[in-house]
PDB file of C-alpha atoms in Angstrom:
ATOM      1  CA  MET Y   1       0.000   0.000   0.000  1.00 44.00           C
ATOM      2  CA  ILE Y   2       1.269   3.480  -0.823  1.00 47.00           C
ATOM      3  CA  ARG Y   3       1.865   5.746   2.142  1.00 45.00           C
ATOM      4  CA  LYS Y   4       0.887   9.390   2.091  1.00 44.00           C
ATOM      5  CA  GLU Y   5       4.162  11.285   1.861  1.00 48.00           C
ATOM      6  CA  SER Y   6       3.424  14.131   4.276  1.00 49.00           C
ATOM      7  CA  THR Y   7       2.201  12.131   7.285  1.00 55.00           C
ATOM      8  CA  ASN Y   8       3.266   8.542   6.635  1.00 58.00           C
ATOM      9  CA  SER Y   9      -0.400   7.604   6.958  1.00 63.00           C
ATOM     10  CA  ILE Y  10      -2.373   5.310   4.689  1.00 64.00           C
ATOM     11  CA  VAL Y  11      -5.762   6.169   6.218  1.00 60.00           C
ATOM     12  CA  GLU Y  12      -6.564   8.668   3.466  1.00 66.00           C
ATOM     13  CA  ILE Y  13      -6.026   6.142   0.663  1.00 76.00           C
ATOM     14  CA  CYS Y  14      -7.212   2.947   2.358  1.00 77.00           C
ATOM     15  CA  PRO Y  15     -10.927   2.441   1.563  1.00 76.00           C
ATOM     16  CA  ILE Y  16     -11.662   0.399   4.685  1.00 78.00           C
ATOM     17  CA  ARG Y  17      -9.985   2.736   7.156  1.00 77.00           C
ATOM     18  CA  ASN Y  18     -11.183   5.888   5.427  1.00 75.00           C
ATOM     19  CA  VAL Y  19     -14.862   4.995   5.214  1.00 76.00           C
ATOM     20  CA  VAL Y  20     -15.244   2.907   8.362  1.00 78.00           C
ATOM     21  CA  SER Y  21     -13.448   5.503  10.498  1.00 77.00           C
ATOM     22  CA  ARG Y  22     -16.395   7.826   9.887  1.00 75.00           C
ATOM     23  CA  PHE Y  23     -18.626   5.384  11.776  1.00 74.00           C
ATOM     24  CA  GLY Y  24     -16.327   5.020  14.751  1.00 74.00           C
ATOM     25  CA  ASP Y  25     -18.397   7.517  16.691  1.00 82.00           C
ATOM     26  CA  LYS Y  26     -21.496   6.395  18.539  1.00 85.00           C
ATOM     27  CA  TRP Y  27     -24.003   8.497  16.585  1.00 94.00           C
ATOM     28  CA  SER Y  28     -23.517   8.216  12.801  1.00 94.00           C
ATOM     29  CA  LEU Y  29     -25.164   4.829  12.324  1.00 92.00           C
ATOM     30  CA  LEU Y  30     -28.074   5.778  14.575  1.00 93.00           C
ATOM     31  CA  VAL Y  31     -28.605   9.062  12.721  1.00 96.00           C
ATOM     32  CA  LEU Y  32     -28.591   7.250   9.368  1.00 96.00           C
ATOM     33  CA  LEU Y  33     -31.101   4.657  10.581  1.00 94.00           C
ATOM     34  CA  THR Y  34     -33.341   7.352  12.060  1.00 96.00           C
ATOM     35  CA  ILE Y  35     -33.346   9.377   8.853  1.00 97.00           C
ATOM     36  CA  ASP Y  36     -34.036   6.206   6.875  1.00 96.00           C
ATOM     37  CA  GLY Y  37     -37.051   5.443   9.056  1.00 93.00           C
ATOM     38  CA  GLU Y  38     -38.521   8.907   8.504  1.00 93.00           C
ATOM     39  CA  LYS Y  39     -37.331   9.441   4.887  1.00 93.00           C
ATOM     40  CA  ILE Y  40     -37.245  13.239   5.400  1.00 96.00           C
ATOM     41  CA  VAL Y  41     -36.586  14.793   8.789  1.00 96.00           C
ATOM     42  CA  ARG Y  42     -35.884  18.232  10.195  1.00 95.00           C
ATOM     43  CA  PHE Y  43     -33.071  18.972  12.651  1.00 94.00           C
ATOM     44  CA  ASN Y  44     -35.222  19.433  15.760  1.00 92.00           C
ATOM     45  CA  GLU Y  45     -37.306  16.348  14.943  1.00 95.00           C
ATOM     46  CA  LEU Y  46     -34.123  14.325  14.646  1.00 95.00           C
ATOM     47  CA  GLY Y  47     -32.948  15.688  17.987  1.00 94.00           C
ATOM     48  CA  ARG Y  48     -36.231  14.626  19.603  1.00 95.00           C
ATOM     49  CA  MET Y  49     -35.965  11.136  18.113  1.00 96.00           C
ATOM     50  CA  ILE Y  50     -32.453  10.758  19.545  1.00 95.00           C
ATOM     51  CA  PRO Y  51     -32.936  12.528  22.891  1.00 93.00           C
ATOM     52  CA  ASP Y  52     -29.502  11.756  24.353  1.00 95.00           C
ATOM     53  CA  ILE Y  53     -27.550  13.445  21.534  1.00 95.00           C
ATOM     54  CA  SER Y  54     -26.541  17.064  22.087  1.00 95.00           C
ATOM     55  CA  THR Y  55     -27.360  19.723  19.507  1.00 94.00           C
ATOM     56  CA  ARG Y  56     -23.660  20.292  18.890  1.00 96.00           C
ATOM     57  CA  VAL Y  57     -22.906  16.603  18.327  1.00 96.00           C
ATOM     58  CA  LEU Y  58     -25.967  16.161  16.104  1.00 96.00           C
ATOM     59  CA  SER Y  59     -24.905  19.139  13.993  1.00 95.00           C
ATOM     60  CA  ARG Y  60     -21.337  17.820  13.679  1.00 95.00           C
ATOM     61  CA  THR Y  61     -22.586  14.316  12.806  1.00 96.00           C
ATOM     62  CA  LEU Y  62     -24.935  15.642  10.122  1.00 96.00           C
ATOM     63  CA  LYS Y  63     -22.147  17.738   8.583  1.00 96.00           C
ATOM     64  CA  SER Y  64     -19.851  14.723   8.496  1.00 93.00           C
ATOM     65  CA  LEU Y  65     -22.517  12.520   6.877  1.00 95.00           C
ATOM     66  CA  GLU Y  66     -23.302  15.264   4.359  1.00 96.00           C
ATOM     67  CA  ALA Y  67     -19.592  15.692   3.546  1.00 94.00           C
ATOM     68  CA  ASP Y  68     -19.402  11.964   2.789  1.00 91.00           C
ATOM     69  CA  GLY Y  69     -22.444  12.150   0.509  1.00 94.00           C
ATOM     70  CA  LEU Y  70     -24.592   9.915   2.705  1.00 95.00           C
ATOM     71  CA  ILE Y  71     -27.271  12.493   3.500  1.00 97.00           C
ATOM     72  CA  ASP Y  72     -28.738  15.407   1.618  1.00 97.00           C
ATOM     73  CA  ARG Y  73     -29.378  18.734   3.366  1.00 96.00           C
ATOM     74  CA  ARG Y  74     -32.081  20.819   1.759  1.00 95.00           C
ATOM     75  CA  VAL Y  75     -32.535  24.432   2.867  1.00 93.00           C
ATOM     76  CA  TYR Y  76     -35.756  26.301   2.067  1.00 91.00           C
ATOM     77  CA  ALA Y  77     -35.738  30.080   1.734  1.00 89.00           C
ATOM     78  CA  GLU Y  78     -38.242  30.747   4.507  1.00 88.00           C
ATOM     79  CA  VAL Y  79     -38.334  32.631   7.778  1.00 87.00           C
ATOM     80  CA  PRO Y  80     -37.564  30.895  10.049  1.00 85.00           C
ATOM     81  CA  PRO Y  81     -35.246  28.779   7.878  1.00 84.00           C
ATOM     82  CA  LYS Y  82     -36.498  25.286   7.116  1.00 90.00           C
ATOM     83  CA  VAL Y  83     -33.869  22.570   6.714  1.00 93.00           C
ATOM     84  CA  GLU Y  84     -34.633  18.944   5.871  1.00 96.00           C
ATOM     85  CA  TYR Y  85     -32.369  15.924   5.818  1.00 97.00           C
ATOM     86  CA  SER Y  86     -32.784  12.777   3.754  1.00 98.00           C
ATOM     87  CA  LEU Y  87     -30.585   9.906   2.636  1.00 98.00           C
ATOM     88  CA  THR Y  88     -28.795  10.048  -0.687  1.00 97.00           C
ATOM     89  CA  GLU Y  89     -28.672   6.977  -2.909  1.00 97.00           C
ATOM     90  CA  THR Y  90     -25.256   6.213  -1.405  1.00 95.00           C
ATOM     91  CA  GLY Y  91     -26.705   6.520   2.091  1.00 95.00           C
ATOM     92  CA  LYS Y  92     -29.624   4.268   1.174  1.00 96.00           C
ATOM     93  CA  SER Y  93     -27.193   1.642  -0.121  1.00 95.00           C
ATOM     94  CA  LEU Y  94     -25.539   1.548   3.318  1.00 92.00           C
ATOM     95  CA  ILE Y  95     -28.762   0.819   5.244  1.00 94.00           C
ATOM     96  CA  PRO Y  96     -28.914  -2.945   4.504  1.00 96.00           C
ATOM     97  CA  ILE Y  97     -25.329  -3.283   5.752  1.00 91.00           C
ATOM     98  CA  ILE Y  98     -26.152  -1.372   8.950  1.00 90.00           C
ATOM     99  CA  MET Y  99     -29.218  -3.583   9.407  1.00 92.00           C
ATOM    100  CA  GLU Y 100     -27.074  -6.731   9.092  1.00 94.00           C
ATOM    101  CA  LEU Y 101     -24.664  -5.348  11.673  1.00 89.00           C
ATOM    102  CA  THR Y 102     -27.596  -4.502  13.960  1.00 89.00           C
ATOM    103  CA  GLU Y 103     -29.002  -8.027  13.617  1.00 93.00           C
ATOM    104  CA  TRP Y 104     -25.580  -9.512  14.356  1.00 93.00           C
ATOM    105  CA  ALA Y 105     -25.248  -7.298  17.454  1.00 91.00           C
ATOM    106  CA  GLN Y 106     -28.675  -8.303  18.734  1.00 93.00           C
ATOM    107  CA  LYS Y 107     -27.996 -11.980  18.144  1.00 96.00           C
ATOM    108  CA  ASN Y 108     -24.537 -11.945  19.742  1.00 94.00           C
ATOM    109  CA  MET Y 109     -24.805  -9.253  22.422  1.00 93.00           C
ATOM    110  CA  ASN Y 110     -25.203 -11.664  25.340  1.00 94.00           C
ATOM    111  CA  ARG Y 111     -22.219 -13.718  24.208  1.00 95.00           C
ATOM    112  CA  VAL Y 112     -20.051 -10.636  23.785  1.00 94.00           C
ATOM    113  CA  LEU Y 113     -21.058  -9.280  27.202  1.00 94.00           C
ATOM    114  CA  THR Y 114     -20.369 -12.647  28.835  1.00 95.00           C
ATOM    115  CA  HIS Y 115     -16.916 -12.876  27.258  1.00 96.00           C
ATOM    116  CA  ARG Y 116     -16.168  -9.249  28.140  1.00 94.00           C
ATOM    117  CA  SER Y 117     -17.106  -9.875  31.773  1.00 93.00           C
ATOM    118  CA  GLU Y 118     -15.025 -13.054  31.920  1.00 94.00           C
ATOM    119  CA  TYR Y 119     -12.058 -11.235  30.374  1.00 96.00           C
ATOM    120  CA  GLU Y 120     -12.330  -8.336  32.820  1.00 93.00           C
ATOM    121  CA  SER Y 121     -12.586 -10.749  35.766  1.00 93.00           C
ATOM    122  CA  ALA Y 122      -9.515 -12.630  34.585  1.00 93.00           C
ATOM    123  CA  GLN Y 123      -7.586  -9.370  34.158  1.00 92.00           C
ATOM    124  CA  ALA Y 124      -8.612  -8.199  37.628  1.00 91.00           C
ATOM    125  CA  ALA Y 125      -7.368 -11.473  39.109  1.00 88.00           C
ATOM    126  CA  LEU Y 126      -3.870 -10.956  37.710  1.00 85.00           C
TER     127      LEU Y 126
END
């Protein structure tokens, strides 16, 4: 793999790291699924549907998803301004993958939690 000259990093040119790193936060996948469920949603509605996300974090998450071409932000010339968010075709193509990951998590959550607890107990005993 070719390294980026200025930083010796391959993140920028590695498809897996570059794209998946955008979902490393705890909100992006949830925001995408919420928008998908509503088809078109306004900022405050989205905030009400995800009550434990701050306005600042929601705004940052939406900007990041828009920058990646996963959501579309449509601004209407009204007073007060009306802004709606919807998934792009690229965003829609990601939903089945998120759903598979969600199903896997639901099916395996108990096993993962059990192993995590056993691991932490073993580490504490050392």
